mmCIF file of C-alpha atoms in Angstrom:
data_model
loop_
_atom_site.group_PDB
_atom_site.id
_atom_site.type_symbol
_atom_site.label_atom_id
_atom_site.label_comp_id
_atom_site.label_asym_id
_atom_site.label_seq_id
_atom_site.Cartn_x
_atom_site.Cartn_y
_atom_site.Cartn_z
ATOM 1 C CA MET A 12 98.647 109.949 101.612
ATOM 2 C CA LEU A 13 95.540 108.976 103.647
ATOM 3 C CA LYS A 14 92.279 108.177 101.828
ATOM 4 C CA PRO A 15 88.993 107.078 103.476
ATOM 5 C CA VAL A 16 87.594 103.765 102.265
ATOM 6 C CA THR A 17 84.162 102.439 103.354
ATOM 7 C CA PHE A 18 83.682 98.681 103.837
ATOM 8 C CA ASP A 19 81.076 96.757 105.895
ATOM 9 C CA GLY A 20 80.063 99.815 107.895
ATOM 10 C CA LEU A 21 83.663 100.725 108.751
ATOM 11 C CA ILE A 22 85.665 103.673 107.577
ATOM 12 C CA TYR A 23 89.261 102.705 106.828
ATOM 13 C CA LEU A 24 92.145 105.078 106.444
ATOM 14 C CA LYS A 25 94.449 103.498 103.911
ATOM 15 C CA LEU A 26 98.042 104.623 104.021
ATOM 16 C CA TYR A 27 99.299 103.982 100.513
ATOM 17 C CA THR A 28 102.960 104.532 101.370
ATOM 18 C CA THR A 29 102.997 101.541 103.747
ATOM 19 C CA GLY A 30 99.880 99.586 102.905
ATOM 20 C CA CYS A 31 98.632 99.754 106.539
ATOM 21 C CA ARG A 32 94.902 100.063 107.325
ATOM 22 C CA PHE A 33 93.283 101.410 110.445
ATOM 23 C CA GLY A 34 89.552 100.830 111.051
ATOM 24 C CA VAL A 35 87.184 103.041 113.017
ATOM 25 C CA SER A 36 83.523 102.127 113.529
ATOM 26 C CA ILE A 37 81.014 104.821 112.555
ATOM 27 C CA PHE A 38 78.317 103.158 114.670
ATOM 28 C CA ASN A 39 79.984 102.510 118.040
ATOM 29 C CA ASP A 40 83.251 102.781 119.961
ATOM 30 C CA GLU A 41 84.044 99.074 120.059
ATOM 31 C CA PRO A 42 87.684 98.260 119.294
ATOM 32 C CA MET A 43 88.612 96.141 116.335
ATOM 33 C CA ALA A 44 89.028 92.396 116.833
ATOM 34 C CA PRO A 45 92.249 91.293 118.583
ATOM 35 C CA PRO A 46 95.036 89.869 116.439
ATOM 36 C CA ASP A 47 94.893 86.259 115.299
ATOM 37 C CA PRO A 48 96.573 84.267 118.124
ATOM 38 C CA ASN A 49 98.202 81.893 115.637
ATOM 39 C CA LEU A 50 99.695 84.791 113.714
ATOM 40 C CA GLU A 51 100.768 86.448 116.949
ATOM 41 C CA GLU A 52 102.608 83.295 118.030
ATOM 42 C CA ILE A 53 104.424 83.130 114.674
ATOM 43 C CA GLU A 54 105.399 86.790 115.020
ATOM 44 C CA VAL A 55 106.739 86.184 118.545
ATOM 45 C CA GLN A 56 108.835 83.242 117.354
ATOM 46 C CA LEU A 57 110.259 85.258 114.450
ATOM 47 C CA LEU A 58 110.989 88.184 116.767
ATOM 48 C CA LEU A 59 112.866 86.068 119.298
ATOM 49 C CA GLU A 60 114.765 84.224 116.563
ATOM 50 C CA GLY A 61 115.840 87.551 115.056
ATOM 51 C CA ILE A 62 117.004 88.842 118.442
ATOM 52 C CA TYR A 63 119.005 85.678 119.033
ATOM 53 C CA ARG A 64 120.690 85.787 115.634
ATOM 54 C CA TYR A 65 121.487 89.491 115.676
ATOM 55 C CA TYR A 66 122.086 90.339 119.337
ATOM 56 C CA GLY A 67 122.920 86.904 120.788
ATOM 57 C CA PHE A 68 120.237 87.067 123.517
ATOM 58 C CA ASP A 69 118.227 83.864 123.638
ATOM 59 C CA PHE A 70 114.647 84.284 124.845
ATOM 60 C CA ARG A 71 113.247 81.519 122.626
ATOM 61 C CA ASP A 72 112.510 79.166 125.516
ATOM 62 C CA TYR A 73 110.901 81.692 127.831
ATOM 63 C CA ALA A 74 107.306 80.875 128.798
ATOM 64 C CA LEU A 75 105.176 81.938 125.824
ATOM 65 C CA SER A 76 102.187 83.345 127.734
ATOM 66 C CA SER A 77 104.407 85.551 129.891
ATOM 67 C CA MET A 78 106.426 86.600 126.841
ATOM 68 C CA LYS A 79 103.290 87.680 124.962
ATOM 69 C CA ARG A 80 102.087 89.813 127.874
ATOM 70 C CA ARG A 81 105.363 91.679 128.125
ATOM 71 C CA ILE A 82 105.686 92.158 124.377
ATOM 72 C CA ARG A 83 102.190 93.670 124.243
ATOM 73 C CA LYS A 84 103.226 96.213 126.882
ATOM 74 C CA ILE A 85 106.331 97.040 124.865
ATOM 75 C CA LEU A 86 104.228 97.506 121.735
ATOM 76 C CA ALA A 87 102.080 100.038 123.576
ATOM 77 C CA ALA A 88 105.114 101.866 124.957
ATOM 78 C CA GLU A 89 106.709 102.048 121.498
ATOM 79 C CA ALA A 90 103.375 102.975 119.820
ATOM 80 C CA LEU A 91 103.722 100.165 117.287
ATOM 81 C CA PRO A 92 100.813 98.364 115.589
ATOM 82 C CA ASN A 93 102.130 94.796 115.697
ATOM 83 C CA ILE A 94 105.035 92.528 116.587
ATOM 84 C CA SER A 95 106.430 92.531 113.059
ATOM 85 C CA ALA A 96 106.839 96.301 113.284
ATOM 86 C CA LEU A 97 108.618 95.838 116.622
ATOM 87 C CA GLN A 98 111.006 93.348 115.039
ATOM 88 C CA ASP A 99 111.889 95.819 112.308
ATOM 89 C CA ARG A 100 112.615 98.568 114.817
ATOM 90 C CA LEU A 101 114.609 96.335 117.155
ATOM 91 C CA LEU A 102 116.909 95.108 114.421
ATOM 92 C CA HIS A 103 117.654 98.627 113.222
ATOM 93 C CA ASP A 104 117.630 100.611 116.461
ATOM 94 C CA ALA A 105 119.970 99.583 119.295
ATOM 95 C CA GLY A 106 118.270 102.062 121.628
ATOM 96 C CA CYS A 107 114.955 100.340 121.082
ATOM 97 C CA PHE A 108 116.610 97.016 121.901
ATOM 98 C CA GLU A 109 117.865 98.395 125.235
ATOM 99 C CA ARG A 110 114.325 99.487 126.082
ATOM 100 C CA PHE A 111 113.082 96.088 124.968
ATOM 101 C CA LEU A 112 115.455 94.335 127.387
ATOM 102 C CA LEU A 113 114.236 96.468 130.268
ATOM 103 C CA GLY A 114 110.634 95.711 129.388
ATOM 104 C CA LEU A 115 111.188 92.030 128.752
ATOM 105 C CA THR A 116 113.270 91.001 131.737
ATOM 106 C CA VAL A 117 111.442 90.846 135.057
ATOM 107 C CA ASN A 118 113.200 93.000 137.631
ATOM 108 C CA VAL A 119 110.807 92.717 140.563
ATOM 109 C CA THR A 120 112.892 92.165 143.686
ATOM 110 C CA SER A 121 113.274 93.262 147.285
ATOM 111 C CA MET A 122 115.557 93.116 150.280
ATOM 112 C CA TYR A 123 114.856 89.908 152.221
ATOM 113 C CA ARG A 124 111.972 88.872 149.991
ATOM 114 C CA ASP A 125 110.356 85.832 151.645
ATOM 115 C CA PRO A 126 112.116 86.511 154.982
ATOM 116 C CA SER A 127 111.580 82.941 156.214
ATOM 117 C CA PHE A 128 113.902 81.803 153.411
ATOM 118 C CA PHE A 129 116.720 83.963 154.766
ATOM 119 C CA ALA A 130 115.928 82.973 158.364
ATOM 120 C CA SER A 131 116.187 79.307 157.360
ATOM 121 C CA PHE A 132 119.407 80.003 155.459
ATOM 122 C CA ARG A 133 120.872 81.617 158.575
ATOM 123 C CA GLU A 134 119.789 78.824 160.904
ATOM 124 C CA THR A 135 120.436 75.771 158.731
ATOM 125 C CA ILE A 136 122.831 76.604 155.890
ATOM 126 C CA VAL A 137 125.275 78.910 157.695
ATOM 127 C CA PRO A 138 126.466 76.100 160.064
ATOM 128 C CA LEU A 139 127.279 74.016 156.961
ATOM 129 C CA LEU A 140 129.184 76.895 155.378
ATOM 130 C CA ARG A 141 131.342 77.310 158.473
ATOM 131 C CA THR A 142 133.035 74.020 157.552
ATOM 132 C CA TYR A 143 134.480 75.519 154.329
ATOM 133 C CA PRO A 144 137.740 77.513 154.339
ATOM 134 C CA PHE A 145 136.473 79.613 151.404
ATOM 135 C CA ILE A 146 132.890 79.993 150.177
ATOM 136 C CA ARG A 147 131.786 80.721 146.616
ATOM 137 C CA VAL A 148 128.204 81.869 146.084
ATOM 138 C CA TRP A 149 126.490 82.387 142.740
ATOM 139 C CA HIS A 150 123.390 84.576 142.752
ATOM 140 C CA ALA A 151 121.948 83.945 139.280
ATOM 141 C CA GLY A 152 119.387 86.421 137.963
ATOM 142 C CA CYS A 153 120.288 89.014 140.593
ATOM 143 C CA SER A 154 118.286 91.845 138.966
ATOM 144 C CA THR A 155 118.978 95.181 140.703
ATOM 145 C CA GLY A 156 120.839 93.503 143.548
ATOM 146 C CA GLN A 157 118.662 93.782 146.652
ATOM 147 C CA GLU A 158 118.836 90.062 147.446
ATOM 148 C CA VAL A 159 122.600 90.025 146.896
ATOM 149 C CA TYR A 160 123.068 92.747 149.508
ATOM 150 C CA SER A 161 120.621 90.910 151.770
ATOM 151 C CA LEU A 162 122.853 87.845 151.688
ATOM 152 C CA ALA A 163 126.024 89.921 152.089
ATOM 153 C CA ILE A 164 124.614 91.463 155.275
ATOM 154 C CA LEU A 165 123.579 88.037 156.574
ATOM 155 C CA LEU A 166 127.038 86.572 155.937
ATOM 156 C CA GLN A 167 128.701 89.597 157.527
ATOM 157 C CA GLU A 168 126.602 89.228 160.673
ATOM 158 C CA GLU A 169 127.530 85.544 160.855
ATOM 159 C CA GLY A 170 131.251 86.300 160.549
ATOM 160 C CA LEU A 171 131.614 84.567 157.170
ATOM 161 C CA TYR A 172 131.700 87.415 154.675
ATOM 162 C CA HIS A 173 135.477 87.873 154.816
ATOM 163 C CA ARG A 174 135.958 84.376 153.352
ATOM 164 C CA CYS A 175 133.188 84.564 150.768
ATOM 165 C CA ARG A 176 133.074 85.577 147.128
ATOM 166 C CA LEU A 177 129.613 86.391 145.770
ATOM 167 C CA TYR A 178 129.110 86.265 142.006
ATOM 168 C CA ALA A 179 125.991 88.241 141.073
ATOM 169 C CA THR A 180 124.895 87.777 137.456
ATOM 170 C CA ASP A 181 122.047 88.853 135.236
ATOM 171 C CA THR A 182 121.265 88.987 131.518
ATOM 172 C CA ASN A 183 120.516 92.709 131.605
ATOM 173 C CA GLU A 184 123.561 94.981 131.798
ATOM 174 C CA LEU A 185 121.434 98.003 132.763
ATOM 175 C CA VAL A 186 120.052 96.391 135.920
ATOM 176 C CA LEU A 187 123.538 95.149 136.771
ATOM 177 C CA GLN A 188 124.751 98.753 136.768
ATOM 178 C CA LYS A 189 122.033 99.597 139.294
ATOM 179 C CA ALA A 190 123.047 96.600 141.388
ATOM 180 C CA LYS A 191 126.692 97.725 141.417
ATOM 181 C CA GLN A 192 125.672 101.158 142.685
ATOM 182 C CA GLY A 193 123.725 99.746 145.619
ATOM 183 C CA ILE A 194 121.462 102.815 145.772
ATOM 184 C CA TYR A 195 117.746 102.415 146.456
ATOM 185 C CA PRO A 196 114.868 104.773 147.343
ATOM 186 C CA ILE A 197 114.900 105.728 151.012
ATOM 187 C CA ALA A 198 111.113 105.278 151.037
ATOM 188 C CA LEU A 199 111.651 101.507 150.804
ATOM 189 C CA MET A 200 113.856 101.269 153.896
ATOM 190 C CA GLN A 201 111.006 101.040 156.394
ATOM 191 C CA GLU A 202 109.607 98.006 154.567
ATOM 192 C CA TYR A 203 113.087 96.511 154.149
ATOM 193 C CA THR A 204 113.786 96.990 157.864
ATOM 194 C CA GLN A 205 110.704 94.963 158.800
ATOM 195 C CA LEU A 206 111.676 92.181 156.388
ATOM 196 C CA TYR A 207 115.254 92.224 157.709
ATOM 197 C CA LEU A 208 114.015 91.718 161.272
ATOM 198 C CA LYS A 209 111.702 88.891 160.213
ATOM 199 C CA ALA A 210 114.690 87.270 158.482
ATOM 200 C CA GLY A 211 116.593 87.184 161.791
ATOM 201 C CA GLY A 212 118.633 90.377 161.441
ATOM 202 C CA LYS A 213 120.856 91.024 164.438
ATOM 203 C CA ARG A 214 121.570 94.755 164.259
ATOM 204 C CA SER A 215 119.896 97.992 163.329
ATOM 205 C CA PHE A 216 119.291 97.822 159.585
ATOM 206 C CA SER A 217 120.150 101.526 159.233
ATOM 207 C CA GLU A 218 123.778 100.669 160.052
ATOM 208 C CA TYR A 219 124.186 99.275 156.560
ATOM 209 C CA TYR A 220 123.372 102.404 154.580
ATOM 210 C CA THR A 221 123.584 106.182 154.610
ATOM 211 C CA ALA A 222 120.720 108.430 153.537
ATOM 212 C CA GLY A 223 121.092 111.209 151.015
ATOM 213 C CA TYR A 224 119.002 112.976 148.369
ATOM 214 C CA GLY A 225 116.033 110.679 148.901
ATOM 215 C CA ASN A 226 118.107 107.513 148.536
ATOM 216 C CA ALA A 227 119.725 104.881 150.730
ATOM 217 C CA ILE A 228 123.340 104.228 149.747
ATOM 218 C CA PHE A 229 124.568 100.861 150.988
ATOM 219 C CA ARG A 230 127.984 100.634 152.597
ATOM 220 C CA SER A 231 130.909 100.046 150.262
ATOM 221 C CA SER A 232 132.179 97.288 152.588
ATOM 222 C CA LEU A 233 129.223 95.156 151.478
ATOM 223 C CA LYS A 234 130.481 95.299 147.881
ATOM 224 C CA GLU A 235 134.076 94.289 148.597
ATOM 225 C CA ASN A 236 133.500 90.577 147.948
ATOM 226 C CA ILE A 237 130.782 90.864 145.278
ATOM 227 C CA VAL A 238 131.547 90.407 141.580
ATOM 228 C CA PHE A 239 128.798 91.690 139.282
ATOM 229 C CA SER A 240 128.875 90.214 135.789
ATOM 230 C CA GLN A 241 126.625 89.633 132.801
ATOM 231 C CA HIS A 242 125.582 86.010 132.305
ATOM 232 C CA ASN A 243 122.766 84.511 130.246
ATOM 233 C CA LEU A 244 121.250 81.353 131.731
ATOM 234 C CA ALA A 245 119.821 80.425 128.329
ATOM 235 C CA THR A 246 123.142 80.367 126.450
ATOM 236 C CA ASP A 247 126.152 80.690 128.766
ATOM 237 C CA HIS A 248 127.970 77.898 130.566
ATOM 238 C CA SER A 249 129.310 77.278 134.043
ATOM 239 C CA PHE A 250 132.177 79.559 135.027
ATOM 240 C CA ASN A 251 133.204 78.215 138.445
ATOM 241 C CA GLU A 252 132.449 75.667 141.161
ATOM 242 C CA PHE A 253 130.161 76.972 143.892
ATOM 243 C CA ASN A 254 129.201 76.059 147.424
ATOM 244 C CA VAL A 255 125.879 77.899 147.116
ATOM 245 C CA ILE A 256 123.722 78.827 144.118
ATOM 246 C CA LEU A 257 120.680 81.054 144.590
ATOM 247 C CA CYS A 258 118.280 81.580 141.698
ATOM 248 C CA ARG A 259 114.989 82.785 143.100
ATOM 249 C CA ASN A 260 111.884 83.611 141.091
ATOM 250 C CA VAL A 261 113.612 83.324 137.723
ATOM 251 C CA LEU A 262 112.785 79.801 136.519
ATOM 252 C CA ILE A 263 109.050 80.528 136.631
ATOM 253 C CA TYR A 264 109.511 82.624 133.484
ATOM 254 C CA PHE A 265 111.149 79.767 131.521
ATOM 255 C CA ASN A 266 109.471 76.913 129.680
ATOM 256 C CA ARG A 267 110.222 73.322 130.615
ATOM 257 C CA THR A 268 113.079 72.955 128.107
ATOM 258 C CA LEU A 269 114.958 75.964 129.424
ATOM 259 C CA GLN A 270 114.262 75.004 133.030
ATOM 260 C CA GLN A 271 115.924 71.627 132.431
ATOM 261 C CA ARG A 272 118.933 73.320 130.842
ATOM 262 C CA VAL A 273 119.328 75.622 133.835
ATOM 263 C CA HIS A 274 118.958 72.767 136.321
ATOM 264 C CA GLN A 275 121.766 70.935 134.542
ATOM 265 C CA LEU A 276 123.876 74.101 134.615
ATOM 266 C CA PHE A 277 123.348 74.483 138.348
ATOM 267 C CA TYR A 278 124.046 70.822 139.053
ATOM 268 C CA ASP A 279 127.278 70.993 137.068
ATOM 269 C CA SER A 280 128.266 74.191 138.881
ATOM 270 C CA LEU A 281 127.679 72.977 142.444
ATOM 271 C CA CYS A 282 130.369 71.247 144.458
ATOM 272 C CA SER A 283 129.534 68.017 146.248
ATOM 273 C CA PHE A 284 126.929 68.674 148.955
ATOM 274 C CA GLY A 285 126.524 72.235 147.661
ATOM 275 C CA ILE A 286 123.342 74.220 148.374
ATOM 276 C CA LEU A 287 120.728 75.267 145.804
ATOM 277 C CA GLY A 288 118.113 77.887 146.712
ATOM 278 C CA LEU A 289 115.032 78.480 144.537
ATOM 279 C CA GLY A 290 112.003 80.765 144.726
ATOM 280 C CA ARG A 291 108.837 79.890 146.583
ATOM 281 C CA ARG A 292 106.942 79.063 143.374
ATOM 282 C CA GLU A 293 109.790 76.955 141.983
ATOM 283 C CA SER A 294 110.740 73.363 142.663
ATOM 284 C CA LEU A 295 112.933 70.463 141.619
ATOM 285 C CA LYS A 296 109.885 68.215 141.350
ATOM 286 C CA LEU A 297 109.412 66.588 137.938
ATOM 287 C CA SER A 298 112.985 67.568 137.087
ATOM 288 C CA PRO A 299 115.486 64.848 136.079
ATOM 289 C CA TYR A 300 117.718 66.244 138.833
ATOM 290 C CA GLU A 301 115.222 65.774 141.670
ATOM 291 C CA PRO A 302 116.913 62.507 142.830
ATOM 292 C CA CYS A 303 120.264 64.323 142.972
ATOM 293 C CA TYR A 304 119.208 66.578 145.865
ATOM 294 C CA GLU A 305 117.713 66.419 149.307
ATOM 295 C CA GLU A 306 115.496 69.161 150.703
ATOM 296 C CA VAL A 307 117.331 70.748 153.613
ATOM 297 C CA VAL A 308 114.503 72.944 154.877
ATOM 298 C CA LYS A 309 111.034 71.717 154.011
ATOM 299 C CA GLY A 310 108.954 74.313 152.193
ATOM 300 C CA GLU A 311 111.750 76.868 151.804
ATOM 301 C CA ARG A 312 113.169 75.508 148.515
ATOM 302 C CA LEU A 313 116.629 74.948 149.988
ATOM 303 C CA TYR A 314 118.274 71.806 148.605
ATOM 304 C CA ARG A 315 121.618 70.051 149.055
ATOM 305 C CA ARG A 316 123.334 68.148 146.290
ATOM 306 C CA LEU A 317 123.805 64.527 147.389
ATOM 307 C CA ASP A 318 127.266 63.768 145.995
#
């Protein structure tokens, strides 16, 4: 039952079944004051702790400011008044949790994003990889897979793909399913073609996909040596020894504690003189593992383990 209550020039609608109050000014259209930031931080911590305990996904060491922004968007999408209400729904509605994962994880990616990175990889790292009889690559945080296919094409053009195994992992199972399909809007192919050429592509980019129903479907041969699997950088451990690990534009969303954990995971997972590739806004500087690497290509965040 809703009953109007007047207080300090505001009309409140008090919902007696839940105890919630909603205020509307009778004098102007100004919104009510934003939530107490201290309370909001407590709610975020309780939410993430509940998710970890119930679902096993650990977001507790993600950067707080970025986490708050994404949670606010989810609140709006779910039409919920506060984070505590979101916690209640998440813990009782698995469908809501799936939507939460999609909203929380950052899935912004592209074919040949930062093309100079891939050009440097082709020119500098590929000659090193030729010395290995078999090459294991881990693409951590692969999102919907565009960068994985970018690397697969590069390795195929350099005659190395047949002796490579690419492990593409992400926390989000839904984006992994999209990555496995290898189907992307055809409208993006013109942009991807330009990036491919800037990255040193050697053929016509259209050779790698077929067009149909408004989509570009990438060749099945590119998937032959790719293993897509769910892996959580915050909680899971190393699962193999790799010659190359790429984790681009993922660490920027972690706080310092989680970044250090992931750097240790990568160091433990790389073979001697293995290659680590990070995003343009990421670095090994100020990390305990900085002395363990040398920068192979200055400015491109390509590093080689020293032992």
